[in-house]
Amino acid sequence: MRRALAGLTTRGRSFVAAGATAIVCAFVLGERDLLRAGILVLVLPLLSTLAVSRTRYRLACARRLEPPRLPVGHETRVDLRLENVSRLPSGLLLVEDRVPYALGGRARFVLDRIESQGSRELGYRIRSDVRGRFRVGPLTVRLADPFGMVELVRSFSMADTLTVTPAIVPLPATRLSGAWGGGGESLARAVSAAGEDDVAPREYRHGDDLRRVHWRSTARHGELMVRREEQHFQSSGTLFLDTRRRAHWGDGPGGSFEQAVSVAASIGVHLGRTGMNLRFVTDEGEALSAAASFDGAFEGLLLEALAVARRSKGASLTPGLAALGGAPGQGREGDGLITAVFGALTAEEAHRVAATRRGAGSRLAVLLDASPAGRNGASEMSHRARIARPRVPGARGAGGRAPEPRSGDADDAPLAPEAAAGLLRAGGWRVMVVGSAAELAEAWAGAGHGRSAPRGAAGRDEPGGAPADADAGADAGKDARDEAADATGGAA
């Protein structure tokens, strides 16, 4: 009863106050009619409270999200089913489903009544422009009397999870020119070599295609023998994402980190749907171990991981680059394709990435040029570094030479994307420079035909993953080193 009295609405509390005041005034003035009116006004909310508190509704709730996982910018439908499993019809019900503010706020409904053993279907849509994992629910039911005097709140404990994944950019179905996407281990032992006489047959089984009967082996063994099915190697690869806070600019969907996450998701989904045996690595190390992707299991795990990806506080790429080599005893996994998504790189980091090798596999780097100022934030940051460390006129070292840059100064200044791309190309990487995830499809198609990405003007890739002109790659690397040295304030 005390809980029910706590559920009095503003109207109910006003009636209680008015009734009590009328009764006091009736005793002071000696007015019996005022006393009767005061008692009536006071008893009405109390009777409503008693009626609501003694109500024993048994309600069942079911919720379904369709779909439970979706990319940012898309809508999902939430279907609710509220069923009255008691023997009495319900009264007025105020239904509210708790929804995070990022998904649009709470969904509220008013139900007049639900008959005994009856049900009501409710539905609404939610949309999110930010990725993440959100809790939808629980459902709250408010019981109210017909006069609006009292309101009791009852909540269900059930809640569902909605996963909002990064935006996926469809990529053209093209093979990177000259890229060896193989590597890895075969799904079964190789069973045949070149030549008709070297085919390894097996006995005929019910359902085998008669066109696969190997007649020479059949005559030799005296029973039907068929050729084994051709066994293919399971291609392997690694997807790398640079999540360091210092490597990205901006917040929200337009920031470079969100664009990098979207690029990684698009590439991972594209390669996974080709059946590649992928693993996911960040600058902090391996996040998802290698898994075959024919059944879509790895795609789901990758999108779940990227949905909650956050910027890391680490400043080094060392753990991630070490994880690119793969754990010992994984066969030829080190020969697979490396696809790396980077933000801003310093000269030292670019050299370390360029020196990273994994057997005979191809290496593809995607550099994000998504800074706020004209999508050229690395150049602007390098320019500010030059201003912060001005050159000293006339400063000469021993022998009349300009003093060497201080250790670590040149490596701290981020390079312009084109300069970092030149260093990576000089190390044998195929590089694409994109300003946003929307440019990835065009750049991917260009890389598949052996062309340079639209923003990657510092060198042209040839089939095979090597730079078309070694001198051009060396010049680009020299320019990048000169720019980094200038950032330290070295004298000309």
Short mmCIF file of C-alpha atoms in Angstrom, two decimals, residues 180-432:
data_model
loop_
_atom_site.label_atom_id
_atom_site.label_comp_id
_atom_site.label_asym_id
_atom_site.label_seq_id
_atom_site.Cartn_x
_atom_site.Cartn_y
_atom_site.Cartn_z
CA TRP A 180 49.71 -13.47 -54.69
CA GLY A 181 46.67 -13.86 -52.50
CA GLY A 182 47.56 -17.43 -51.80
CA GLY A 183 49.72 -18.79 -49.10
CA GLY A 184 48.32 -20.77 -46.25
CA GLU A 185 47.66 -24.50 -46.04
CA SER A 186 45.64 -26.76 -48.27
CA LEU A 187 42.30 -28.02 -47.02
CA ALA A 188 43.38 -31.55 -47.81
CA ARG A 189 46.53 -33.24 -49.01
CA ALA A 190 47.30 -32.73 -52.71
CA VAL A 191 46.20 -35.90 -54.46
CA SER A 192 47.39 -35.62 -58.02
CA ALA A 193 50.34 -34.41 -60.05
CA ALA A 194 50.60 -33.43 -63.67
CA GLY A 195 49.86 -36.16 -66.20
CA GLU A 196 47.03 -38.60 -66.75
CA ASP A 197 48.95 -41.54 -65.32
CA ASP A 198 49.71 -39.77 -62.05
CA VAL A 199 46.10 -39.26 -60.96
CA ALA A 200 45.46 -40.63 -57.47
CA PRO A 201 42.10 -42.44 -57.74
CA ARG A 202 39.75 -43.79 -55.11
CA GLU A 203 36.99 -46.37 -55.11
CA TYR A 204 33.62 -45.49 -56.61
CA ARG A 205 30.93 -44.33 -54.19
CA HIS A 206 27.21 -44.08 -54.70
CA GLY A 207 26.40 -40.69 -56.21
CA ASP A 208 29.78 -40.09 -57.88
CA ASP A 209 29.67 -38.67 -61.38
CA LEU A 210 30.38 -41.39 -63.92
CA ARG A 211 32.38 -38.90 -65.97
CA ARG A 212 35.03 -39.04 -63.24
CA VAL A 213 35.61 -42.80 -63.66
CA HIS A 214 39.31 -43.52 -64.26
CA TRP A 215 39.25 -46.52 -66.59
CA ARG A 216 42.93 -47.45 -66.34
CA SER A 217 42.74 -47.72 -62.58
CA THR A 218 39.43 -49.56 -62.89
CA ALA A 219 41.08 -52.19 -65.12
CA ARG A 220 44.06 -52.42 -62.77
CA HIS A 221 42.02 -52.88 -59.56
CA GLY A 222 39.09 -54.79 -60.99
CA GLU A 223 36.52 -52.32 -59.58
CA LEU A 224 35.25 -48.88 -60.46
CA MET A 225 37.75 -46.16 -59.53
CA VAL A 226 37.15 -42.41 -59.86
CA ARG A 227 39.44 -39.39 -59.87
CA ARG A 228 39.66 -37.44 -56.67
CA GLU A 229 38.27 -33.93 -56.68
CA GLU A 230 40.78 -31.20 -57.25
CA GLN A 231 41.96 -29.72 -53.96
CA HIS A 232 42.56 -25.99 -53.69
CA PHE A 233 44.74 -24.11 -51.30
CA GLN A 234 43.04 -21.96 -48.71
CA SER A 235 44.29 -18.44 -49.32
CA SER A 236 45.35 -16.61 -46.20
CA GLY A 237 45.76 -12.96 -45.34
CA THR A 238 45.99 -10.42 -42.57
CA LEU A 239 43.98 -7.24 -42.08
CA PHE A 240 45.80 -4.57 -40.06
CA LEU A 241 44.22 -1.44 -38.56
CA ASP A 242 46.15 1.41 -36.97
CA THR A 243 44.04 2.55 -34.00
CA ARG A 244 46.54 4.85 -32.29
CA ARG A 245 45.09 8.11 -31.06
CA ARG A 246 48.05 10.12 -32.31
CA ALA A 247 47.59 8.83 -35.86
CA HIS A 248 44.07 10.21 -36.39
CA TRP A 249 42.29 13.56 -36.36
CA GLY A 250 38.77 14.67 -35.69
CA ASP A 251 35.79 13.12 -33.95
CA GLY A 252 32.49 11.77 -35.19
CA PRO A 253 31.68 10.14 -38.53
CA GLY A 254 33.88 12.60 -40.45
CA GLY A 255 37.01 11.90 -38.41
CA SER A 256 39.89 9.94 -39.85
CA PHE A 257 39.51 7.13 -37.33
CA GLU A 258 35.89 6.44 -38.29
CA GLN A 259 36.89 6.50 -41.95
CA ALA A 260 39.75 4.08 -41.24
CA VAL A 261 37.40 1.69 -39.42
CA SER A 262 34.99 1.82 -42.36
CA VAL A 263 37.83 1.13 -44.82
CA ALA A 264 39.03 -1.85 -42.76
CA ALA A 265 35.50 -3.24 -42.52
CA SER A 266 34.94 -2.89 -46.27
CA ILE A 267 38.20 -4.63 -47.16
CA GLY A 268 37.71 -7.35 -44.55
CA VAL A 269 34.19 -8.15 -45.73
CA HIS A 270 35.29 -8.14 -49.37
CA LEU A 271 38.23 -10.49 -48.82
CA GLY A 272 36.30 -12.66 -46.40
CA ARG A 273 33.53 -13.30 -48.91
CA THR A 274 36.11 -14.67 -51.34
CA GLY A 275 36.88 -17.41 -48.81
CA MET A 276 40.23 -16.04 -47.69
CA ASN A 277 41.53 -17.33 -44.38
CA LEU A 278 41.79 -13.98 -42.60
CA ARG A 279 43.00 -12.72 -39.26
CA PHE A 280 42.63 -9.25 -37.79
CA VAL A 281 45.53 -7.36 -36.21
CA THR A 282 45.71 -3.89 -34.67
CA ASP A 283 48.64 -1.84 -33.42
CA GLU A 284 48.15 -3.55 -30.04
CA GLY A 285 48.51 -7.07 -31.47
CA GLU A 286 46.30 -9.81 -32.87
CA ALA A 287 42.61 -9.16 -32.25
CA LEU A 288 41.08 -12.09 -34.17
CA SER A 289 42.87 -15.30 -35.07
CA ALA A 290 42.79 -16.78 -38.54
CA ALA A 291 39.50 -18.32 -39.57
CA ALA A 292 38.01 -19.53 -42.82
CA SER A 293 35.36 -17.19 -44.16
CA PHE A 294 33.17 -19.29 -46.45
CA ASP A 295 30.39 -19.55 -43.86
CA GLY A 296 30.52 -15.84 -42.95
CA ALA A 297 31.56 -16.55 -39.36
CA PHE A 298 34.72 -14.42 -39.57
CA GLU A 299 32.80 -11.58 -41.20
CA GLY A 300 30.45 -11.47 -38.24
CA LEU A 301 33.30 -11.57 -35.73
CA LEU A 302 35.17 -8.83 -37.58
CA LEU A 303 32.15 -6.53 -37.75
CA GLU A 304 31.43 -7.15 -34.06
CA ALA A 305 35.01 -6.21 -33.19
CA LEU A 306 35.02 -3.10 -35.40
CA ALA A 307 31.65 -1.98 -34.04
CA VAL A 308 33.23 -1.35 -30.64
CA ALA A 309 36.73 -0.40 -31.81
CA ARG A 310 38.15 2.62 -30.01
CA ARG A 311 41.33 4.63 -30.34
CA SER A 312 44.21 3.13 -28.42
CA LYS A 313 46.46 5.12 -26.12
CA GLY A 314 49.58 3.39 -27.42
CA ALA A 315 52.10 5.35 -29.45
CA SER A 316 54.04 2.49 -31.05
CA LEU A 317 53.33 0.12 -33.93
CA THR A 318 55.80 -2.47 -32.58
CA PRO A 319 53.25 -4.98 -31.13
CA GLY A 320 51.13 -4.87 -34.27
CA LEU A 321 54.04 -5.19 -36.70
CA ALA A 322 55.39 -8.10 -34.66
CA ALA A 323 52.00 -9.82 -34.89
CA LEU A 324 52.05 -9.55 -38.69
CA GLY A 325 54.64 -12.32 -38.80
CA GLY A 326 52.17 -14.83 -37.37
CA ALA A 327 52.73 -17.35 -34.64
CA PRO A 328 55.14 -20.22 -35.25
CA GLY A 329 53.69 -23.44 -36.49
CA GLN A 330 51.00 -21.92 -38.68
CA GLY A 331 52.21 -23.37 -41.92
CA ARG A 332 52.62 -20.89 -44.75
CA GLU A 333 50.38 -18.31 -43.15
CA GLY A 334 53.22 -15.81 -43.38
CA ASP A 335 53.02 -15.90 -47.19
CA GLY A 336 49.51 -14.47 -47.36
CA LEU A 337 48.30 -11.04 -48.38
CA ILE A 338 48.79 -8.15 -45.94
CA THR A 339 46.26 -5.34 -46.13
CA ALA A 340 47.02 -2.49 -43.72
CA VAL A 341 45.04 0.68 -42.99
CA PHE A 342 47.10 3.52 -41.52
CA GLY A 343 46.54 7.05 -40.32
CA ALA A 344 49.45 9.47 -40.06
CA LEU A 345 52.93 7.93 -40.10
CA THR A 346 56.21 9.46 -39.07
CA ALA A 347 59.39 8.82 -41.04
CA GLU A 348 60.58 6.19 -38.58
CA GLU A 349 57.22 4.41 -38.59
CA ALA A 350 57.06 4.46 -42.38
CA HIS A 351 60.54 2.90 -42.61
CA ARG A 352 59.58 0.20 -40.12
CA VAL A 353 56.37 -0.60 -41.96
CA ALA A 354 58.22 -0.67 -45.30
CA ALA A 355 60.68 -3.19 -43.87
CA THR A 356 57.91 -5.53 -42.69
CA ARG A 357 57.84 -8.68 -44.79
CA ARG A 358 55.94 -11.94 -44.58
CA GLY A 359 57.37 -14.40 -47.06
CA ALA A 360 56.27 -14.04 -50.68
CA GLY A 361 52.91 -12.46 -49.93
CA SER A 362 51.83 -9.13 -51.38
CA ARG A 363 51.49 -6.05 -49.20
CA LEU A 364 48.82 -3.41 -49.68
CA ALA A 365 48.63 -0.23 -47.60
CA VAL A 366 45.73 2.23 -47.44
CA LEU A 367 46.70 5.65 -46.10
CA LEU A 368 43.97 7.93 -44.75
CA ASP A 369 44.23 11.59 -45.70
CA ALA A 370 41.13 12.71 -43.80
CA SER A 371 42.32 15.69 -41.79
CA PRO A 372 39.91 18.60 -41.15
CA ALA A 373 41.96 21.19 -43.03
CA GLY A 374 41.49 20.23 -46.64
CA ARG A 375 42.24 16.58 -45.86
CA ASN A 376 45.95 17.44 -45.65
CA GLY A 377 46.50 17.54 -41.93
CA ALA A 378 49.83 15.74 -41.98
CA SER A 379 51.34 18.40 -44.24
CA GLU A 380 49.93 21.12 -42.01
CA MET A 381 51.29 19.44 -38.88
CA SER A 382 54.71 19.12 -40.52
CA HIS A 383 54.57 22.79 -41.49
CA ARG A 384 53.77 23.74 -37.89
CA ALA A 385 56.70 21.60 -36.75
CA ARG A 386 59.02 23.58 -39.03
CA ILE A 387 57.74 26.83 -37.57
CA ALA A 388 58.17 25.55 -34.03
CA ARG A 389 61.81 24.64 -34.73
CA PRO A 390 63.22 27.50 -36.84
CA ARG A 391 66.56 27.19 -38.49
CA VAL A 392 69.51 28.96 -36.89
CA PRO A 393 71.27 31.17 -39.47
CA GLY A 394 74.99 30.58 -39.71
CA ALA A 395 74.95 27.55 -37.45
CA ARG A 396 77.75 25.25 -38.56
CA GLY A 397 79.29 22.19 -37.10
CA ALA A 398 82.78 20.86 -37.35
CA GLY A 399 84.19 21.06 -40.87
CA GLY A 400 81.63 23.62 -41.93
CA ARG A 401 78.80 21.08 -42.05
CA ALA A 402 75.29 21.74 -40.90
CA PRO A 403 74.53 20.15 -37.53
CA GLU A 404 72.76 16.80 -37.61
CA PRO A 405 69.12 16.68 -36.50
CA ARG A 406 68.61 15.70 -32.91
CA SER A 407 67.72 12.07 -32.40
CA GLY A 408 63.97 11.48 -32.45
CA ASP A 409 62.98 14.96 -33.73
CA ALA A 410 62.62 13.92 -37.35
CA ASP A 411 60.68 10.83 -36.39
CA ASP A 412 58.12 12.69 -34.31
CA ALA A 413 56.77 14.85 -37.14
CA PRO A 414 54.02 13.12 -39.17
CA LEU A 415 54.66 12.90 -42.88
CA ALA A 416 52.32 14.03 -45.58
CA PRO A 417 50.38 11.04 -46.98
CA GLU A 418 52.17 11.24 -50.34
CA ALA A 419 55.57 11.28 -48.63
CA ALA A 420 54.69 8.27 -46.47
CA ALA A 421 53.34 6.51 -49.56
CA GLY A 422 56.67 7.06 -51.31
CA LEU A 423 58.58 5.40 -48.49
CA LEU A 424 56.22 2.43 -48.47
CA ARG A 425 56.39 2.03 -52.24
CA ALA A 426 60.17 2.09 -52.06
CA GLY A 427 59.86 -0.87 -49.68
CA GLY A 428 57.73 -2.89 -52.12
CA TRP A 429 54.26 -2.00 -50.81
CA ARG A 430 51.35 -1.24 -53.05
CA VAL A 431 49.82 1.97 -51.66
CA MET A 432 46.46 3.68 -51.98
#
